[in-house]
mmCIF file of C-alpha atoms in Angstrom:
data_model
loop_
_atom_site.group_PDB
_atom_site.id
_atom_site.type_symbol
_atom_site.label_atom_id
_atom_site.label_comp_id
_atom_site.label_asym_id
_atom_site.label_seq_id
_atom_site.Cartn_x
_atom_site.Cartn_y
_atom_site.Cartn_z
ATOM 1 C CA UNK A 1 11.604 -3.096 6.915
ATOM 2 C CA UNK A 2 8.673 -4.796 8.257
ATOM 3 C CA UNK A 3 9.646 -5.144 12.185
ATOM 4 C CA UNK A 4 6.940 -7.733 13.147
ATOM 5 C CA UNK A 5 8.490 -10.587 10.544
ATOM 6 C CA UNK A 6 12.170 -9.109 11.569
ATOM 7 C CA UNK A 7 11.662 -9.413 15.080
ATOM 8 C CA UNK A 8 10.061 -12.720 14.225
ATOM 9 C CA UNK A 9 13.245 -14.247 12.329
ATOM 10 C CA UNK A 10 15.629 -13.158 14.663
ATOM 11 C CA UNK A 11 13.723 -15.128 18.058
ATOM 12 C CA UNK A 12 13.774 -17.820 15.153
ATOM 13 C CA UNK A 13 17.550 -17.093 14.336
ATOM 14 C CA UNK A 14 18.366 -16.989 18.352
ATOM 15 C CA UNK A 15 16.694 -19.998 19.060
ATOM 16 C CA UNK A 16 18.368 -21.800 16.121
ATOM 17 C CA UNK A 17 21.492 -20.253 14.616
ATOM 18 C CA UNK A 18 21.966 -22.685 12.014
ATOM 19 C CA UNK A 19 18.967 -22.175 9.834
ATOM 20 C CA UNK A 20 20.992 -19.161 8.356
ATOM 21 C CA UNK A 21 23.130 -22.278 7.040
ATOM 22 C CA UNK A 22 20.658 -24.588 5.932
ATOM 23 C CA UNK A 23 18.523 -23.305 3.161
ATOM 24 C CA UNK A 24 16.164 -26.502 3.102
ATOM 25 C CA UNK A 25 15.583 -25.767 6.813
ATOM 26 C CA UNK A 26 14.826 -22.568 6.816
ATOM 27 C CA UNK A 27 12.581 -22.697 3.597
ATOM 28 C CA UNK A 28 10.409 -25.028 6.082
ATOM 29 C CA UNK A 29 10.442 -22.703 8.888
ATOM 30 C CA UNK A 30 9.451 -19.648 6.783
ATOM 31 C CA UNK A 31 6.455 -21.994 5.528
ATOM 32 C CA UNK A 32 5.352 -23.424 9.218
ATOM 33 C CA UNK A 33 5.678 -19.676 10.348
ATOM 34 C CA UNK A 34 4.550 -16.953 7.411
ATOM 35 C CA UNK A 35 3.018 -19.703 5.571
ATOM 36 C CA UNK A 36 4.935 -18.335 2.581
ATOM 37 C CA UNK A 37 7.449 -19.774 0.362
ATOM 38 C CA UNK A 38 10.888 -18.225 0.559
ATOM 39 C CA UNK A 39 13.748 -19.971 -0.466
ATOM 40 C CA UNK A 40 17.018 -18.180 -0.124
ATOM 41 C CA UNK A 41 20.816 -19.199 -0.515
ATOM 42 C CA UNK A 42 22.940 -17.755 2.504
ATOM 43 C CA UNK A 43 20.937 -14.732 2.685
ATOM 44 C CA UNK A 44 20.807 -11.173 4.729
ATOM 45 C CA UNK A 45 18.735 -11.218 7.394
ATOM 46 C CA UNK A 46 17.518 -8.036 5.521
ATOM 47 C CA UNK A 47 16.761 -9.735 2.578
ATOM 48 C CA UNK A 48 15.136 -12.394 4.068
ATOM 49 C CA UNK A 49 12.225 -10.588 5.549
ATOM 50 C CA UNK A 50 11.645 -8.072 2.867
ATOM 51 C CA UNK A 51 11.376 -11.648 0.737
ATOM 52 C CA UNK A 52 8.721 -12.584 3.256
ATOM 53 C CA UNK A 53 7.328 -9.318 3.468
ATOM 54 C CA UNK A 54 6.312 -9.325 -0.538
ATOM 55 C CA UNK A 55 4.993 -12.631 0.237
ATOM 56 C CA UNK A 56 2.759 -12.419 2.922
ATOM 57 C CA UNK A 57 1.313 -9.355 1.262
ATOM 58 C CA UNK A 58 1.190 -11.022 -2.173
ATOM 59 C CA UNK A 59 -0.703 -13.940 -0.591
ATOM 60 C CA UNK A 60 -2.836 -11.502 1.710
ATOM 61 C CA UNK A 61 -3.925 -9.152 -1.034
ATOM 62 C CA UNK A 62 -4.157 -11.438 -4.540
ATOM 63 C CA UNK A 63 -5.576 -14.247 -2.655
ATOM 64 C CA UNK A 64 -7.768 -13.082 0.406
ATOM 65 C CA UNK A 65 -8.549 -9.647 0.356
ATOM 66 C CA UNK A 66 -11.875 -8.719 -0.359
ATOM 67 C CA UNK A 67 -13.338 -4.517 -1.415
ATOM 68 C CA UNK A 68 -15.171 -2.888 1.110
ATOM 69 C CA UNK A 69 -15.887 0.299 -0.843
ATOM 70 C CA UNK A 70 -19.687 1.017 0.392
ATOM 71 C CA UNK A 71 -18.165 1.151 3.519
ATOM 72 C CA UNK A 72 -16.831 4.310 3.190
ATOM 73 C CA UNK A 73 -18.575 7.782 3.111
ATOM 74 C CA UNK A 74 -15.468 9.554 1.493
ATOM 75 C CA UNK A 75 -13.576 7.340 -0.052
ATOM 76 C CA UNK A 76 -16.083 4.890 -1.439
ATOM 77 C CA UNK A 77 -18.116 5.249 -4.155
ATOM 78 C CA UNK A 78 -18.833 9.099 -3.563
ATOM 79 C CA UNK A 79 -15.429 9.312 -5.148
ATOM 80 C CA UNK A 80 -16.440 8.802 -8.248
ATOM 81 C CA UNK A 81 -18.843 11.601 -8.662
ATOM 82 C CA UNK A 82 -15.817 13.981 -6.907
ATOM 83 C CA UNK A 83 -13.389 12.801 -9.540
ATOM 84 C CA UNK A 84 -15.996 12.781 -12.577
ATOM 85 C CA UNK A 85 -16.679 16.195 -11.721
ATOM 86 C CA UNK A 86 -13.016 17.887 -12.304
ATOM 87 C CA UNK A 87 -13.259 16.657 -15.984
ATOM 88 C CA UNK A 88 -10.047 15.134 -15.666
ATOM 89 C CA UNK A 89 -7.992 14.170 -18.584
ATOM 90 C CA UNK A 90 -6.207 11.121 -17.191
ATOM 91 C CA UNK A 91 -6.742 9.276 -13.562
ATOM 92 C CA UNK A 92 -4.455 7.189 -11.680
ATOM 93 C CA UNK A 93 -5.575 4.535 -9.397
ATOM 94 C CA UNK A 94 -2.448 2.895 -7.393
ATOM 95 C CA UNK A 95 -2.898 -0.008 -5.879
ATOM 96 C CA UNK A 96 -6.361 -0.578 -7.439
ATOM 97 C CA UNK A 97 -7.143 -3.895 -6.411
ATOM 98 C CA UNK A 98 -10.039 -5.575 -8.646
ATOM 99 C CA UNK A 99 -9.732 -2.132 -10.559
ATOM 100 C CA UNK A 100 -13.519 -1.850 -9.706
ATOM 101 C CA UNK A 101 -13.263 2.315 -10.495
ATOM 102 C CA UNK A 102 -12.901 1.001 -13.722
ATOM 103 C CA UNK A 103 -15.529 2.150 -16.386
ATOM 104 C CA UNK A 104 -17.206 4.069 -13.350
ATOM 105 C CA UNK A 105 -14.514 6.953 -12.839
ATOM 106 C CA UNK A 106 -13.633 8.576 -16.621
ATOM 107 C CA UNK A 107 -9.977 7.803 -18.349
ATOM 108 C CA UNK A 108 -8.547 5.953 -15.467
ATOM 109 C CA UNK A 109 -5.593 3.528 -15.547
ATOM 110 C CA UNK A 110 -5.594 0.641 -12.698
ATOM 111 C CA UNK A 111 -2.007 -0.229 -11.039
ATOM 112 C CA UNK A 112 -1.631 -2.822 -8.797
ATOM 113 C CA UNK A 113 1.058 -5.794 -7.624
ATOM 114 C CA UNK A 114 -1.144 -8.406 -6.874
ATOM 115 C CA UNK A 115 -4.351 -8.099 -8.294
ATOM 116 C CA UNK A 116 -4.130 -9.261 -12.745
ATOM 117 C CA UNK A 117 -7.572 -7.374 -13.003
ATOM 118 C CA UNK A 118 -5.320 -4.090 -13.074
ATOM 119 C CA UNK A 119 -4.099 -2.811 -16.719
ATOM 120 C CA UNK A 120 -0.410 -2.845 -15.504
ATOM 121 C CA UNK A 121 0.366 -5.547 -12.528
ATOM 122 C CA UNK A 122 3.580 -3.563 -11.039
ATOM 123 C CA UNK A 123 4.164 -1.902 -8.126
ATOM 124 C CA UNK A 124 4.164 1.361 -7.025
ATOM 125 C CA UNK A 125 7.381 2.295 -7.003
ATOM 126 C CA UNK A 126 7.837 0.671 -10.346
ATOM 127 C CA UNK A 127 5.244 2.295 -12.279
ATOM 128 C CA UNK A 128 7.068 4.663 -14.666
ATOM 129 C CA UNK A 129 4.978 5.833 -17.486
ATOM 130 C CA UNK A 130 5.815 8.173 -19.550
ATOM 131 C CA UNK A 131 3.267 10.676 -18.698
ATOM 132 C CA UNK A 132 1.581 12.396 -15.729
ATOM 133 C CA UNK A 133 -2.149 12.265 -14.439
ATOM 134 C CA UNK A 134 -4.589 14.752 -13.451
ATOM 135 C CA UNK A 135 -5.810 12.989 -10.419
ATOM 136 C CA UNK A 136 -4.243 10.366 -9.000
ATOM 137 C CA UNK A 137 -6.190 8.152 -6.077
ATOM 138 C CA UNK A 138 -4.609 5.734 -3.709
ATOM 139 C CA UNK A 139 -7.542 4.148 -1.567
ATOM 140 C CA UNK A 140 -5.528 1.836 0.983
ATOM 141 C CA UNK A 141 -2.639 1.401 -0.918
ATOM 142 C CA UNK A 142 0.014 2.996 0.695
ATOM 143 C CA UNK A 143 -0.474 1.701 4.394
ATOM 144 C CA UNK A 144 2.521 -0.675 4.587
ATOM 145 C CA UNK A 145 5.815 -0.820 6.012
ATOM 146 C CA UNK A 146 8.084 2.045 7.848
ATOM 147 C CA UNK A 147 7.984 5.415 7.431
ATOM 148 C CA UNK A 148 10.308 5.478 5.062
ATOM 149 C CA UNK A 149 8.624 3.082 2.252
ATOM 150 C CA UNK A 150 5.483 5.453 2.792
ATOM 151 C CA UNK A 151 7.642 8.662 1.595
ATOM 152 C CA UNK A 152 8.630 7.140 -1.120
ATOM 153 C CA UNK A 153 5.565 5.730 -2.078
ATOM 154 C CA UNK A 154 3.427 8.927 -1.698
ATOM 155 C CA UNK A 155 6.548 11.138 -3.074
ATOM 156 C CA UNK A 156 6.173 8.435 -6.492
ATOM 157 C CA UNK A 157 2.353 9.608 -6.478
ATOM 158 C CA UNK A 158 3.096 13.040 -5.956
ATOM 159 C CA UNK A 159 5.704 13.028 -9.251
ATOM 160 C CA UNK A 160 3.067 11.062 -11.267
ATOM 161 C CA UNK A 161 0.323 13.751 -10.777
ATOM 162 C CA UNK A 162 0.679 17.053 -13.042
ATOM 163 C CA UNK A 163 1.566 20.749 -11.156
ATOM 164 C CA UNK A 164 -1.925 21.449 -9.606
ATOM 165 C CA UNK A 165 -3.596 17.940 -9.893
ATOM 166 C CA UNK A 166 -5.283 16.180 -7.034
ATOM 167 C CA UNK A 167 -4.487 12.982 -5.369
ATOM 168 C CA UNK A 168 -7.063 11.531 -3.187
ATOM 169 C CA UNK A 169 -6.207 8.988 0.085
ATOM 170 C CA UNK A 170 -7.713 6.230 2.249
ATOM 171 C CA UNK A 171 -4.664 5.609 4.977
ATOM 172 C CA UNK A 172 -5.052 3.447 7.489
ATOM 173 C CA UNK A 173 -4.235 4.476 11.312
ATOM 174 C CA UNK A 174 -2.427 1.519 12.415
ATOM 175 C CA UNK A 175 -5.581 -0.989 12.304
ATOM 176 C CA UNK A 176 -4.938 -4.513 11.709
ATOM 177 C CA UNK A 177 -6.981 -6.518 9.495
ATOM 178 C CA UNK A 178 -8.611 -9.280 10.998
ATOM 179 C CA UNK A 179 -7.857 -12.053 8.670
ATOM 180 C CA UNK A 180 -5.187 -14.606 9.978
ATOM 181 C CA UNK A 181 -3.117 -14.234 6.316
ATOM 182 C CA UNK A 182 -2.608 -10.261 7.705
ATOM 183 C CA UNK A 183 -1.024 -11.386 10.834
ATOM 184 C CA UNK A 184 2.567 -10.633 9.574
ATOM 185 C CA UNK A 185 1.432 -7.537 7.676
ATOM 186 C CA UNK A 186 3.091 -4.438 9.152
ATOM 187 C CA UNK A 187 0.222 -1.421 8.897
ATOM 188 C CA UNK A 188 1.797 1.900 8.918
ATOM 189 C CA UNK A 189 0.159 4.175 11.714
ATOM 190 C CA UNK A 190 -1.367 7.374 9.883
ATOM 191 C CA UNK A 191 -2.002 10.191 11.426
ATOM 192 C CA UNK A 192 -3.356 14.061 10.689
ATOM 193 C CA UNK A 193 0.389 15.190 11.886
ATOM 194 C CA UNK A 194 2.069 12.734 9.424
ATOM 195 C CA UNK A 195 0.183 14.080 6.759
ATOM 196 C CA UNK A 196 0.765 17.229 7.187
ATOM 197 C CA UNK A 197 4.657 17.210 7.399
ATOM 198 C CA UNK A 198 4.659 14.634 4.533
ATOM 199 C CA UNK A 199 2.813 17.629 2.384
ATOM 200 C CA UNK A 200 4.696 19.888 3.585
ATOM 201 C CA UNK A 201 8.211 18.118 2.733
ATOM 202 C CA UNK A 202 6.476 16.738 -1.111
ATOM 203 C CA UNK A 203 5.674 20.280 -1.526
ATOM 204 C CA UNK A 204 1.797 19.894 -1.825
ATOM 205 C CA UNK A 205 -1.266 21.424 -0.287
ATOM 206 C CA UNK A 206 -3.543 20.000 2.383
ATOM 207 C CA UNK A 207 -7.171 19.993 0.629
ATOM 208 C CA UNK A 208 -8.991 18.075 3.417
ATOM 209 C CA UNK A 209 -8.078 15.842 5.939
ATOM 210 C CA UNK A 210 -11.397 13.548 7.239
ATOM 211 C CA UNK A 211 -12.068 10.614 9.621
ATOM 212 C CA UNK A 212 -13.842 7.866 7.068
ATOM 213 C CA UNK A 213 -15.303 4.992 9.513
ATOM 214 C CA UNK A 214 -11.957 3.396 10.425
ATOM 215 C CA UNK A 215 -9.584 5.210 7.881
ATOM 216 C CA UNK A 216 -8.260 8.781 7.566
ATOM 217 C CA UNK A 217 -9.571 10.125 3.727
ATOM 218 C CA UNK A 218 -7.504 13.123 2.530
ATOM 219 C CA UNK A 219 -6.550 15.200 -0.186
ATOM 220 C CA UNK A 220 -3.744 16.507 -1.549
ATOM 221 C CA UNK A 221 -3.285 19.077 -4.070
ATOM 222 C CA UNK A 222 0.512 19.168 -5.993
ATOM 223 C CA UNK A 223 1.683 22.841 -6.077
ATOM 224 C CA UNK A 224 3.211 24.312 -9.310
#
């Protein structure tokens, strides 16, 4: 659950109970607040803000969000040449944005939610091919949300990659993005120590672990 639009809607909930009542009313304080639309009958407080939460990041990411790929020593274009080089049969880029590793990184398949420049425009979680991949990169994909929503998005990766494939990571260590439309977005805080339990418990090896300007880069390698 994202906690920064939760703890949001409940000061908004305290301060006036009967928007929980009143679906045109709260449909116009969701859009004076998140500058989203989110029109719910009677809902969950739960499902409210995960209904905001795809929202603000749909908005954020298919509408604002620009590459910064030079930027990075690891994870930028070097990656290319790194994946290139392991001959790989099939590559997996989640969350791949403008799918700009297309026709630059061999055999690759672009998956993202927002973005329609990707071959399949799903999430994560619901990308379910019938296949697995020989390297799978994430760069900045999986930075969102609790703790939780990461393990299941980096255990999805893990099951999509063959028995001793790669899978390559930009993470993000908490840093919030300075755009205003990011304001509600809820940046997971990576660190070396996360990644190294979350291998650990996905049953993969730690290849490298690397400070990249602002972003931690790593590597994972799935174990047979």
């Amino acid at each position: 659950m994202n906690i920064k639009i939760y703890s949001r809607i409940m000061e908004m909930i305290n301060n006036a109970p009967s928007l929980m009542t009143n679906p045109q009313h709260l449909k116009v304080a969701i859009k004076s607040e998140f500058d989203v639309e989110a029109e719910m009958t009677a809902p969950s407080v739960e499902h409210l803000v995960a209904a905001i939460d795809e929202q603000v990041l749909a908005n954020y990411f298919g509408r604002v969000w620009q590459p910064k790929t030079k930027k990075y020593k690891y994870s930028g274009l070097d990656i290319v040449d790194e994946v290139n080089a392991l001959e790989p049969k099939a590559v997996l880029d989640l969350g791949c944005g403008y799918n700009e590793f297309k026709g630059k990184i061999n055999n690759i398949t672009g998956v993202d939610p927002y973005n329609s420049k990707a071959d399949h425009m799903c999430s994560i979680l619901d990308y379910k091919p019938n296949t697995q991949y020989d390297v799978t990169i994430c760069m900045g994909s999986i930075n969102f949300g609790s703790a939780d929503k990461i393990i299941r998005e980096v255990g999805h990766a893990v099951d999509l990659t063959a028995p001793e494939g790669l899978l390559f990571f930009r993470a993000n260590p908490g840093k919030q993005h300075e755009a205003p439309e990011a304001k509600w977005i809820d940046f997971f805080n990576w660190t070396p120590e996360f990644i190294i339990n979350l291998a650990k418990e996905l049953n993969c090896l730690v290849v490298t672990i690397k400070q990249d300007a602002n972003r931690l880069y790593f590597v994972l390698k799935r174990r047979s």
